PDB file of N, CA and C in Angstrom:
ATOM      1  N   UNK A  50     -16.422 -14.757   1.451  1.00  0.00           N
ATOM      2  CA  UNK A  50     -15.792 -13.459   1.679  1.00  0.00           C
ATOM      3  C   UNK A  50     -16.829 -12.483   2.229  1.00  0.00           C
ATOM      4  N   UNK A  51     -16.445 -11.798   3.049  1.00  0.00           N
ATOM      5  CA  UNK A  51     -17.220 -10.553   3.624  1.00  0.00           C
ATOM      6  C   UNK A  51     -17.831  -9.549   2.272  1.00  0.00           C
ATOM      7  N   UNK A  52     -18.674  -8.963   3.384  1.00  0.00           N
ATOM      8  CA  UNK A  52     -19.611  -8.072   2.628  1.00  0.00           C
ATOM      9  C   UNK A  52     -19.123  -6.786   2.356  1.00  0.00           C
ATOM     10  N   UNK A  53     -17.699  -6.384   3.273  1.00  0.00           N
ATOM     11  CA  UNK A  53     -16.541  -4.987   3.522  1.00  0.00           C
ATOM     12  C   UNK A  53     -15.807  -5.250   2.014  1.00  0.00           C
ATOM     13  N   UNK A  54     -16.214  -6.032   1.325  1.00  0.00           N
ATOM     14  CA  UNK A  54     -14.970  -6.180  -0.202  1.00  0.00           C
ATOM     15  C   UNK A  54     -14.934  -4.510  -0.452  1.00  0.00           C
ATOM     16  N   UNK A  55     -13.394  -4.202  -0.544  1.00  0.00           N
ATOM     17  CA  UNK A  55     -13.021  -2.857  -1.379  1.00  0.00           C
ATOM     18  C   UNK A  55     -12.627  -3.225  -2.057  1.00  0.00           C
ATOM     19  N   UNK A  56     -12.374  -2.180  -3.708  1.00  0.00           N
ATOM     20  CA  UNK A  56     -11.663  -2.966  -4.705  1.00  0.00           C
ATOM     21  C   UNK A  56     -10.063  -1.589  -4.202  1.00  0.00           C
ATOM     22  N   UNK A  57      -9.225  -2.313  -4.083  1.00  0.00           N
ATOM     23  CA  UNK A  57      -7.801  -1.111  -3.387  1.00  0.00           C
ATOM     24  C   UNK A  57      -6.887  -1.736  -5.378  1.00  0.00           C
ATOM     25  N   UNK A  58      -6.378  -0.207  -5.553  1.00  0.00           N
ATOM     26  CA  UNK A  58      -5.204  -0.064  -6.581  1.00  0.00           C
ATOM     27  C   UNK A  58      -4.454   0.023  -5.617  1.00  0.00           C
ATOM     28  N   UNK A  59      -2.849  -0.902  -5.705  1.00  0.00           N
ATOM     29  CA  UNK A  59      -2.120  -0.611  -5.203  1.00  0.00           C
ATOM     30  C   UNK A  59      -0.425  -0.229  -7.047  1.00  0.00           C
ATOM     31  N   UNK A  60      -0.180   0.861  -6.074  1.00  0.00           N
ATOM     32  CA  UNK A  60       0.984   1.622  -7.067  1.00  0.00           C
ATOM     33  C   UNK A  60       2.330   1.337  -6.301  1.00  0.00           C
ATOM     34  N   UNK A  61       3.383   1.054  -7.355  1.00  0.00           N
ATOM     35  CA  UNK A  61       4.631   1.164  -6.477  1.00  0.00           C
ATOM     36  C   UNK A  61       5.169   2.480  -6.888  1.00  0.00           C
ATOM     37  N   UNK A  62       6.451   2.716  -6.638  1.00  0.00           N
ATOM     38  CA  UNK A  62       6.959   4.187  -6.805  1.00  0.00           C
ATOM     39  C   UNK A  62       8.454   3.840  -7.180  1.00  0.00           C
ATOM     40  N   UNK A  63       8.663   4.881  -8.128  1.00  0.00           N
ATOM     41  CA  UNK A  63       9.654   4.973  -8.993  1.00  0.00           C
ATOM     42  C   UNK A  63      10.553   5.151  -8.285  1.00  0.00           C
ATOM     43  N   UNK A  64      10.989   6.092  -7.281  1.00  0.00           N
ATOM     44  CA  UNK A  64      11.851   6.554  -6.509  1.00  0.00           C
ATOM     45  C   UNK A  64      12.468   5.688  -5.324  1.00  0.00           C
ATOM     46  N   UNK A  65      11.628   4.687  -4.427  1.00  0.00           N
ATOM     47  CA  UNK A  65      11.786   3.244  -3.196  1.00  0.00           C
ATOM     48  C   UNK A  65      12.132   2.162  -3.908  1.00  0.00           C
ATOM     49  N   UNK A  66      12.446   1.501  -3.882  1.00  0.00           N
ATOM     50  CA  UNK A  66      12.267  -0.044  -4.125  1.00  0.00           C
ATOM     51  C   UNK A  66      11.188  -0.666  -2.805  1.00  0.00           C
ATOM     52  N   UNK A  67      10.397  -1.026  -3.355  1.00  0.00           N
ATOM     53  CA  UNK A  67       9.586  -1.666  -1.900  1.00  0.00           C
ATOM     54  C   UNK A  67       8.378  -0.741  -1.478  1.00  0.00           C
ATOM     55  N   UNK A  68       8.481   0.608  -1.923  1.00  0.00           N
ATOM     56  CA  UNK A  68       7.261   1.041  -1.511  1.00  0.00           C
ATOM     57  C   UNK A  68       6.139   1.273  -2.292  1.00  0.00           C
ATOM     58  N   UNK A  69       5.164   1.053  -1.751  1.00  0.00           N
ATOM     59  CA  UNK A  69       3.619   1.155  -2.684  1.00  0.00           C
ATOM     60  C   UNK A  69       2.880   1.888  -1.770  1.00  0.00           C
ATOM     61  N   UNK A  70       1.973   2.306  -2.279  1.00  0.00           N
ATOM     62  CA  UNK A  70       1.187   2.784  -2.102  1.00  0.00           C
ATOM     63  C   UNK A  70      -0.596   2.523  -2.525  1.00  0.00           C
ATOM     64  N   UNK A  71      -1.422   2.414  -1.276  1.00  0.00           N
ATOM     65  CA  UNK A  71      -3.076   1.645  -1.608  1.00  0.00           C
ATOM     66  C   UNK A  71      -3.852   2.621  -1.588  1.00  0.00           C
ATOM     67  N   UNK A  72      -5.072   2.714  -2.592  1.00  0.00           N
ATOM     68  CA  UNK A  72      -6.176   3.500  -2.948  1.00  0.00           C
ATOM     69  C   UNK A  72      -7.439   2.996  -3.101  1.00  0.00           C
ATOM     70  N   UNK A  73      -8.121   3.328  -2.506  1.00  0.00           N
ATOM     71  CA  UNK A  73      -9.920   2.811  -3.724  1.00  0.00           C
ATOM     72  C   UNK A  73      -9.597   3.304  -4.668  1.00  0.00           C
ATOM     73  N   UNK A  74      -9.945   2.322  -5.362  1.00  0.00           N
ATOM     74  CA  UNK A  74     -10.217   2.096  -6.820  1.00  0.00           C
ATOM     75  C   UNK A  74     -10.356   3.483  -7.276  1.00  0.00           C
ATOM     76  N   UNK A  75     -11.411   3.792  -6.588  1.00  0.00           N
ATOM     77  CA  UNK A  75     -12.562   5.314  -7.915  1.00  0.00           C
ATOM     78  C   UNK A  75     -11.592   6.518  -6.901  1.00  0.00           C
ATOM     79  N   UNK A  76     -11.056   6.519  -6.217  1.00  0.00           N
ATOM     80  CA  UNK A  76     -10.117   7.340  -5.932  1.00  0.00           C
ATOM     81  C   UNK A  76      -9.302   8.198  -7.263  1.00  0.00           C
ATOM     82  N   UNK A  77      -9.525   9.636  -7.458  1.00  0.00           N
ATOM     83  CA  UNK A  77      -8.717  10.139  -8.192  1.00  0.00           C
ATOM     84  C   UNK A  77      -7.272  10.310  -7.431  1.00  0.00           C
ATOM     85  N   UNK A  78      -5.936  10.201  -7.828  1.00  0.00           N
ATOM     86  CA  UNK A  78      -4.868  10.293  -7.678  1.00  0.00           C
ATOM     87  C   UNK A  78      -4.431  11.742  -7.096  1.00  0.00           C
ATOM     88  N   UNK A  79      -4.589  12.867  -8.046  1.00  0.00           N
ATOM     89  CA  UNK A  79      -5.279  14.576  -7.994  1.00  0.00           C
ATOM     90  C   UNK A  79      -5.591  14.709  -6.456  1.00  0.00           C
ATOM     91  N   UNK A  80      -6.274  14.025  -5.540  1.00  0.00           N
ATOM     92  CA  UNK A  80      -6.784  14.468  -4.450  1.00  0.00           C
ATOM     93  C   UNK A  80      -5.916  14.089  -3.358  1.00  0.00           C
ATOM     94  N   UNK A  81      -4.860  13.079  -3.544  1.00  0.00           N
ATOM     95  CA  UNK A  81      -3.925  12.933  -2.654  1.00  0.00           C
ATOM     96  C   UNK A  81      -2.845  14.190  -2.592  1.00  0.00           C
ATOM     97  N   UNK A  82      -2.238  14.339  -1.144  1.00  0.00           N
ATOM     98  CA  UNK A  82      -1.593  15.385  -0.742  1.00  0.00           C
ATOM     99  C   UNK A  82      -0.823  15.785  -2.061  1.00  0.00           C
ATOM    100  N   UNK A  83      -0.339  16.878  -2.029  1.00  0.00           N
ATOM    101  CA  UNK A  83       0.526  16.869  -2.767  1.00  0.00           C
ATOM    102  C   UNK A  83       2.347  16.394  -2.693  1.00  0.00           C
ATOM    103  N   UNK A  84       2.399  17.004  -1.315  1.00  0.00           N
ATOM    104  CA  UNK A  84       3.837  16.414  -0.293  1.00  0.00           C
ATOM    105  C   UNK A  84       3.909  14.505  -0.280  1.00  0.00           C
ATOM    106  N   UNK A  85       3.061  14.400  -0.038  1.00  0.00           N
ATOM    107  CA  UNK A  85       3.002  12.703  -0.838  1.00  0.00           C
ATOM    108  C   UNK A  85       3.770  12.354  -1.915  1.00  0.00           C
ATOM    109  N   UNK A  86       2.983  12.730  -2.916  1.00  0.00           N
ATOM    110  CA  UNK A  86       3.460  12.657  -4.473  1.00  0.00           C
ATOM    111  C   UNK A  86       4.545  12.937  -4.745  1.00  0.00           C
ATOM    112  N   UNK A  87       5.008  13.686  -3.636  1.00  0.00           N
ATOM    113  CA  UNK A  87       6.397  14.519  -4.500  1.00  0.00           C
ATOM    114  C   UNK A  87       7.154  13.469  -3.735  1.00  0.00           C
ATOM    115  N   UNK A  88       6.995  12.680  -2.815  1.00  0.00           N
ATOM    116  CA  UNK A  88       8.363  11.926  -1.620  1.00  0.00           C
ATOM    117  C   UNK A  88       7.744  10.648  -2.772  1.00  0.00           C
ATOM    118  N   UNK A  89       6.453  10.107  -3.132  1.00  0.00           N
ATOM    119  CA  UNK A  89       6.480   9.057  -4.019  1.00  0.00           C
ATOM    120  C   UNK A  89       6.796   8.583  -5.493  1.00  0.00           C
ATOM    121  N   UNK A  90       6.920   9.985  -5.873  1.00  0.00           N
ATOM    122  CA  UNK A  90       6.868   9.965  -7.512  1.00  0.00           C
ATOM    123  C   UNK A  90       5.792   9.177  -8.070  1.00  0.00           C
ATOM    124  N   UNK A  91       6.399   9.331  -9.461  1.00  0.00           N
ATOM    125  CA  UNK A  91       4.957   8.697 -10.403  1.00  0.00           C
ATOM    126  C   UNK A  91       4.444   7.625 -10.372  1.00  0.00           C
ATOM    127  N   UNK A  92       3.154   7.234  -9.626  1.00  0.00           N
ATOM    128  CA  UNK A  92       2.944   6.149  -9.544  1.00  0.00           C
ATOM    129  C   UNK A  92       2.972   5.098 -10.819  1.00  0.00           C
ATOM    130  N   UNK A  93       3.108   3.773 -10.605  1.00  0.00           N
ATOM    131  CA  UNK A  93       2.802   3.172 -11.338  1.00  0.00           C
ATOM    132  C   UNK A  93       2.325   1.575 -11.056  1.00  0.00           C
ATOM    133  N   UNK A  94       0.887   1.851 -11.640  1.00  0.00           N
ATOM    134  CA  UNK A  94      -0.204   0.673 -11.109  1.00  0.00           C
ATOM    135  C   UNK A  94       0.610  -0.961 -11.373  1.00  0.00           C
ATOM    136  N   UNK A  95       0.034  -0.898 -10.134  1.00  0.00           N
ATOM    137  CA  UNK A  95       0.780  -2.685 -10.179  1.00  0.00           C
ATOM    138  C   UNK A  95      -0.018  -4.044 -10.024  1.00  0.00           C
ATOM    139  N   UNK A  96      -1.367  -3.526  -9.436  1.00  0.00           N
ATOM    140  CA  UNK A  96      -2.231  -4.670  -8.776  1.00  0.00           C
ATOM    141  C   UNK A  96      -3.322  -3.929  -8.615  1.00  0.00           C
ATOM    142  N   UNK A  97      -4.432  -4.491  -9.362  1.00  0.00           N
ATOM    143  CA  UNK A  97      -5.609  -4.520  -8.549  1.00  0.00           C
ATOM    144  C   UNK A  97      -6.033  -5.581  -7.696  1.00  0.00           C
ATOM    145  N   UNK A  98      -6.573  -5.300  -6.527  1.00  0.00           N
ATOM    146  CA  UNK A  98      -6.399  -6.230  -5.225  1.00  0.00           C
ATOM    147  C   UNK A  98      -8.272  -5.876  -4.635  1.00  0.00           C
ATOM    148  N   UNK A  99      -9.079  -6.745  -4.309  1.00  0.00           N
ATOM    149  CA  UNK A  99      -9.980  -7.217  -3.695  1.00  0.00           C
ATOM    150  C   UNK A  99      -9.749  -7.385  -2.363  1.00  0.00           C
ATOM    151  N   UNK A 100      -9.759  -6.333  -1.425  1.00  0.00           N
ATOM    152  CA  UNK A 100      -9.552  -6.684   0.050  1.00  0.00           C
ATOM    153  C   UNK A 100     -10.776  -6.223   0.898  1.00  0.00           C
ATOM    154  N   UNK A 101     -10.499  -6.863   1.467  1.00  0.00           N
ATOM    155  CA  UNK A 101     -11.727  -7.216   2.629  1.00  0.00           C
ATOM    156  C   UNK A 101     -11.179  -7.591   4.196  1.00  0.00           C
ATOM    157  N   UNK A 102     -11.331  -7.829   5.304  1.00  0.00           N
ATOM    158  CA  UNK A 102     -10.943  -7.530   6.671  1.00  0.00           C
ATOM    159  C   UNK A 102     -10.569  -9.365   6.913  1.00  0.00           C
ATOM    160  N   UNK A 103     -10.535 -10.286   5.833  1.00  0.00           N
ATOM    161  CA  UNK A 103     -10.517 -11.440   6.285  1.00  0.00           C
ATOM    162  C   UNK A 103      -8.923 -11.971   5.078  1.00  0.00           C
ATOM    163  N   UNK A 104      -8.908 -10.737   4.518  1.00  0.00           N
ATOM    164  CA  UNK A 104      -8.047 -11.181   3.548  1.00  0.00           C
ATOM    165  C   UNK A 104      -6.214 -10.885   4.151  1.00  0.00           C
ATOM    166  N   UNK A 105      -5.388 -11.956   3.901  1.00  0.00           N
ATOM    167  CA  UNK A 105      -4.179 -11.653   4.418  1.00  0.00           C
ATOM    168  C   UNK A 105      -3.328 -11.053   3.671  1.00  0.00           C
ATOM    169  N   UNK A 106      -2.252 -10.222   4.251  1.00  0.00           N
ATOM    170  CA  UNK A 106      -1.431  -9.503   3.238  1.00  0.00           C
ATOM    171  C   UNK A 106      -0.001  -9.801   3.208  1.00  0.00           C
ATOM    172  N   UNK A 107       0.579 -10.048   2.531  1.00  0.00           N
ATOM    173  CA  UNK A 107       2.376 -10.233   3.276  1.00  0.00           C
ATOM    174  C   UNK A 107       2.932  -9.659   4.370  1.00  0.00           C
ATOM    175  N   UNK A 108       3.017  -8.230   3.756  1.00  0.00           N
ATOM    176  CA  UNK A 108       3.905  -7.515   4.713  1.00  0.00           C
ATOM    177  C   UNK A 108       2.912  -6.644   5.331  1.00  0.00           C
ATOM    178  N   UNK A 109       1.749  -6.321   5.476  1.00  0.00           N
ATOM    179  CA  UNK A 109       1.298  -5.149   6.541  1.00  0.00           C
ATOM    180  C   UNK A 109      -0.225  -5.836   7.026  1.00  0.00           C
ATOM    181  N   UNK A 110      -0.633  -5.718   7.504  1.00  0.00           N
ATOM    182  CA  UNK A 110      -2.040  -5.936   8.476  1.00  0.00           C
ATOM    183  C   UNK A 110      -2.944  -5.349   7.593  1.00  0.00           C
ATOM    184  N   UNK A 111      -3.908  -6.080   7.140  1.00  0.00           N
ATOM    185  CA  UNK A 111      -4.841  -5.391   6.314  1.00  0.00           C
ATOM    186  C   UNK A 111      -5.852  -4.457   7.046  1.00  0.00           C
ATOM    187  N   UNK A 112      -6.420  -4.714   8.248  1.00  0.00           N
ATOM    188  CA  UNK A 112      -6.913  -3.673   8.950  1.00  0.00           C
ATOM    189  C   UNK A 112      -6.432  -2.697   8.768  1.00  0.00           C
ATOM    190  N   UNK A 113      -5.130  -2.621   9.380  1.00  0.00           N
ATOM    191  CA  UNK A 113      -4.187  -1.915   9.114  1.00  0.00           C
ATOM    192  C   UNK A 113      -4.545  -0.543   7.791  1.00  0.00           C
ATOM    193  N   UNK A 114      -4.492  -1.106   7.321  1.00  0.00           N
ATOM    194  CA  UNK A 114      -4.559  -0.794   5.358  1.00  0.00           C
ATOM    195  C   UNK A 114      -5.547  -0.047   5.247  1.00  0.00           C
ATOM    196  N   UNK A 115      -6.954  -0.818   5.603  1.00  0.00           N
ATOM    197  CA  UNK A 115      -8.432  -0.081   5.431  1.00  0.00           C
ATOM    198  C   UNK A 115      -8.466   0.799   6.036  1.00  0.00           C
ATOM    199  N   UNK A 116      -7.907   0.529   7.650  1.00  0.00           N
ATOM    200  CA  UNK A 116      -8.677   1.717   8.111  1.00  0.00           C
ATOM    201  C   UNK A 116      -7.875   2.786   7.463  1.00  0.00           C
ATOM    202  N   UNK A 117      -6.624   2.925   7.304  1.00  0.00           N
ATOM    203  CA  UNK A 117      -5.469   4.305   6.752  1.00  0.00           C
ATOM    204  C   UNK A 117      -6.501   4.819   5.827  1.00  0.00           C
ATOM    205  N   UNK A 118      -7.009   4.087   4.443  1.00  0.00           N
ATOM    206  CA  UNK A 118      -7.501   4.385   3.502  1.00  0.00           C
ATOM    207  C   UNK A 118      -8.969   4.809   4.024  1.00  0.00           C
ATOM    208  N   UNK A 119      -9.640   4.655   4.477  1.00  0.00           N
ATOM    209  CA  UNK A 119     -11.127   5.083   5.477  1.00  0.00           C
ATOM    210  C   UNK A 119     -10.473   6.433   5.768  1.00  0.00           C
ATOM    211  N   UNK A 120      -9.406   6.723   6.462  1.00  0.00           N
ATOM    212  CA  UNK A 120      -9.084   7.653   7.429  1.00  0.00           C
ATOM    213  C   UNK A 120      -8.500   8.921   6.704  1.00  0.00           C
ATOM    214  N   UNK A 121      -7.804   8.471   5.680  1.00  0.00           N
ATOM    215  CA  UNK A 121      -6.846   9.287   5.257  1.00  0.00           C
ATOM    216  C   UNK A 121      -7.006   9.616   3.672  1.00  0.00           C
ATOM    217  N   UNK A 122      -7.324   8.410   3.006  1.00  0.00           N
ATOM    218  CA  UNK A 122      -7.566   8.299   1.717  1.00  0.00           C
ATOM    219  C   UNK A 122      -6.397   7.559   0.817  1.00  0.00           C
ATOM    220  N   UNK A 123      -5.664   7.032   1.955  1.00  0.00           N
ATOM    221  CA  UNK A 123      -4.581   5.821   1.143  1.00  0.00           C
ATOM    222  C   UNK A 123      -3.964   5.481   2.501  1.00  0.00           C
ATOM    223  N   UNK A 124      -3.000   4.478   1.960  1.00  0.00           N
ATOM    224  CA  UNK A 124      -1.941   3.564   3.121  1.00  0.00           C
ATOM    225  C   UNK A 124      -0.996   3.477   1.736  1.00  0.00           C
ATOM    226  N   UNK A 125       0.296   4.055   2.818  1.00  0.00           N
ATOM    227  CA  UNK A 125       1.890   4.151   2.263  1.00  0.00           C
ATOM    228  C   UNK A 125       2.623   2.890   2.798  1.00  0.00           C
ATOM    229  N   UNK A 126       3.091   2.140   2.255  1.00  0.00           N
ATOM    230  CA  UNK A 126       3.847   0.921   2.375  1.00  0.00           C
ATOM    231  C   UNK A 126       4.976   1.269   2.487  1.00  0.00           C
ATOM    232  N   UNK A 127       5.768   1.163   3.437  1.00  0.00           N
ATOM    233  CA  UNK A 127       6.722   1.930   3.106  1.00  0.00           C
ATOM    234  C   UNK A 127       8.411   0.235   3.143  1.00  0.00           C
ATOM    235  N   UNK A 128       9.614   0.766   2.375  1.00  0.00           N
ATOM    236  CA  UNK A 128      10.178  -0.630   1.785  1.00  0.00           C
ATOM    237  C   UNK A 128      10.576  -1.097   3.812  1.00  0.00           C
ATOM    238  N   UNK A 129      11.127  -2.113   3.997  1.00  0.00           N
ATOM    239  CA  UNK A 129      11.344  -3.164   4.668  1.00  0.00           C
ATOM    240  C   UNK A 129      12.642  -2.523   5.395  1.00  0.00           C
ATOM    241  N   UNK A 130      12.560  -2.347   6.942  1.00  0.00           N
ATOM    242  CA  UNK A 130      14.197  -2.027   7.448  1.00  0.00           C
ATOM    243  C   UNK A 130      15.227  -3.302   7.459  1.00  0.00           C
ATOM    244  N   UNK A 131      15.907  -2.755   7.509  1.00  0.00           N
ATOM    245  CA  UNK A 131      17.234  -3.630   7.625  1.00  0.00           C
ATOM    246  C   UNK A 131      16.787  -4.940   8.642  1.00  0.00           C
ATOM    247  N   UNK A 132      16.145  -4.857   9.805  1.00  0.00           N
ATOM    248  CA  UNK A 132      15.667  -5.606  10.307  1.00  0.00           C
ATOM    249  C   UNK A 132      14.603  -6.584  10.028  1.00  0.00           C
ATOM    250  N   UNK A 133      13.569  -6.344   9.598  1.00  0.00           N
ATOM    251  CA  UNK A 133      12.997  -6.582   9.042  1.00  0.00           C
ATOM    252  C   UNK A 133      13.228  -7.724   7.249  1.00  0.00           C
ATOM    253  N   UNK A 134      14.339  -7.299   6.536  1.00  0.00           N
ATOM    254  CA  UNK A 134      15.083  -8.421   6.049  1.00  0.00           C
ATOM    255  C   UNK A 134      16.132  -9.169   6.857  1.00  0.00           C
ATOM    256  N   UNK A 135      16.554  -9.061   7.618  1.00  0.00           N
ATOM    257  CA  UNK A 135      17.387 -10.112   8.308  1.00  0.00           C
ATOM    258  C   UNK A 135      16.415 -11.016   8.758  1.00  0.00           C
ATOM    259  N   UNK A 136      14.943 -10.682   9.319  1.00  0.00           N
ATOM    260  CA  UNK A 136      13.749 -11.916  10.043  1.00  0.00           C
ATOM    261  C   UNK A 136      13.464 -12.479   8.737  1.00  0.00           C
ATOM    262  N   UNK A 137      13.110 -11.742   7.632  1.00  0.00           N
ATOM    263  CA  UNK A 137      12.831 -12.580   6.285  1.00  0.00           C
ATOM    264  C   UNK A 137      13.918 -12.996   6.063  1.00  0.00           C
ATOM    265  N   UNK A 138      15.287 -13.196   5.745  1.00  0.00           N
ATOM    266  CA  UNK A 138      16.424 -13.970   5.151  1.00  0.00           C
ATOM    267  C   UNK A 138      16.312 -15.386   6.170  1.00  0.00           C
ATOM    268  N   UNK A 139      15.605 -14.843   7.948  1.00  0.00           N
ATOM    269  CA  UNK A 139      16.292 -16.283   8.767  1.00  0.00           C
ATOM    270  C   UNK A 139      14.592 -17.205   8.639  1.00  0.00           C
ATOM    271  N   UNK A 140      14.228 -16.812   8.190  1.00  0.00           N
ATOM    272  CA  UNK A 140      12.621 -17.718   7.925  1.00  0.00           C
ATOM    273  C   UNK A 140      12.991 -18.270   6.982  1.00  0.00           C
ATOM    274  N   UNK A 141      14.031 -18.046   5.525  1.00  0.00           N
ATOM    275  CA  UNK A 141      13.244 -18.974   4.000  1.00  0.00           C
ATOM    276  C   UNK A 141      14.458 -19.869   4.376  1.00  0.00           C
TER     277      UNK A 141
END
């Protein structure tokens, strides 16, 4: 594994089905927007996750992921469109 290991909390949200939300670890919660919080509700921790630029993710591009969190100070997952389950229902 690469030498880029972050340790990312990822939270889902009370309010989506499907959406989470990724943090560093030592990230206080407090420093994310506040307009965030209020469209995510209360988080609640689901995974601690070890990612790194070689590691694969289901549904989003982990680049993807880091850089948001580099850039912004998290990556919003947001749940799956309608489309998006019809390509997953014709794959399993």
């Amino acid at each position: 594994m690469s030498g880029n290991l972050r340790l990312i909390q990822v939270y889902k949200s009370p309010r989506r089905e499907e959406m989470y939300l990724y943090v560093d670890k030592t990230l206080d919660l407090a420093e994310l927007p506040d307009d965030l919080m209020a469209q995510f509700g209360e988080p609640e921790a689901v995974m601690l996750l070890p990612l790194s630029p070689e590691r694969k993710l289901a549904r989003v591009d982990t680049a993807t992921v880091l850089a948001a969190i580099e850039e912004k100070g998290y990556f919003l997952q947001m749940p799956p469109t309608p489309q998006e389950l019809l390509r997953r229902e014709s794959c399993s």
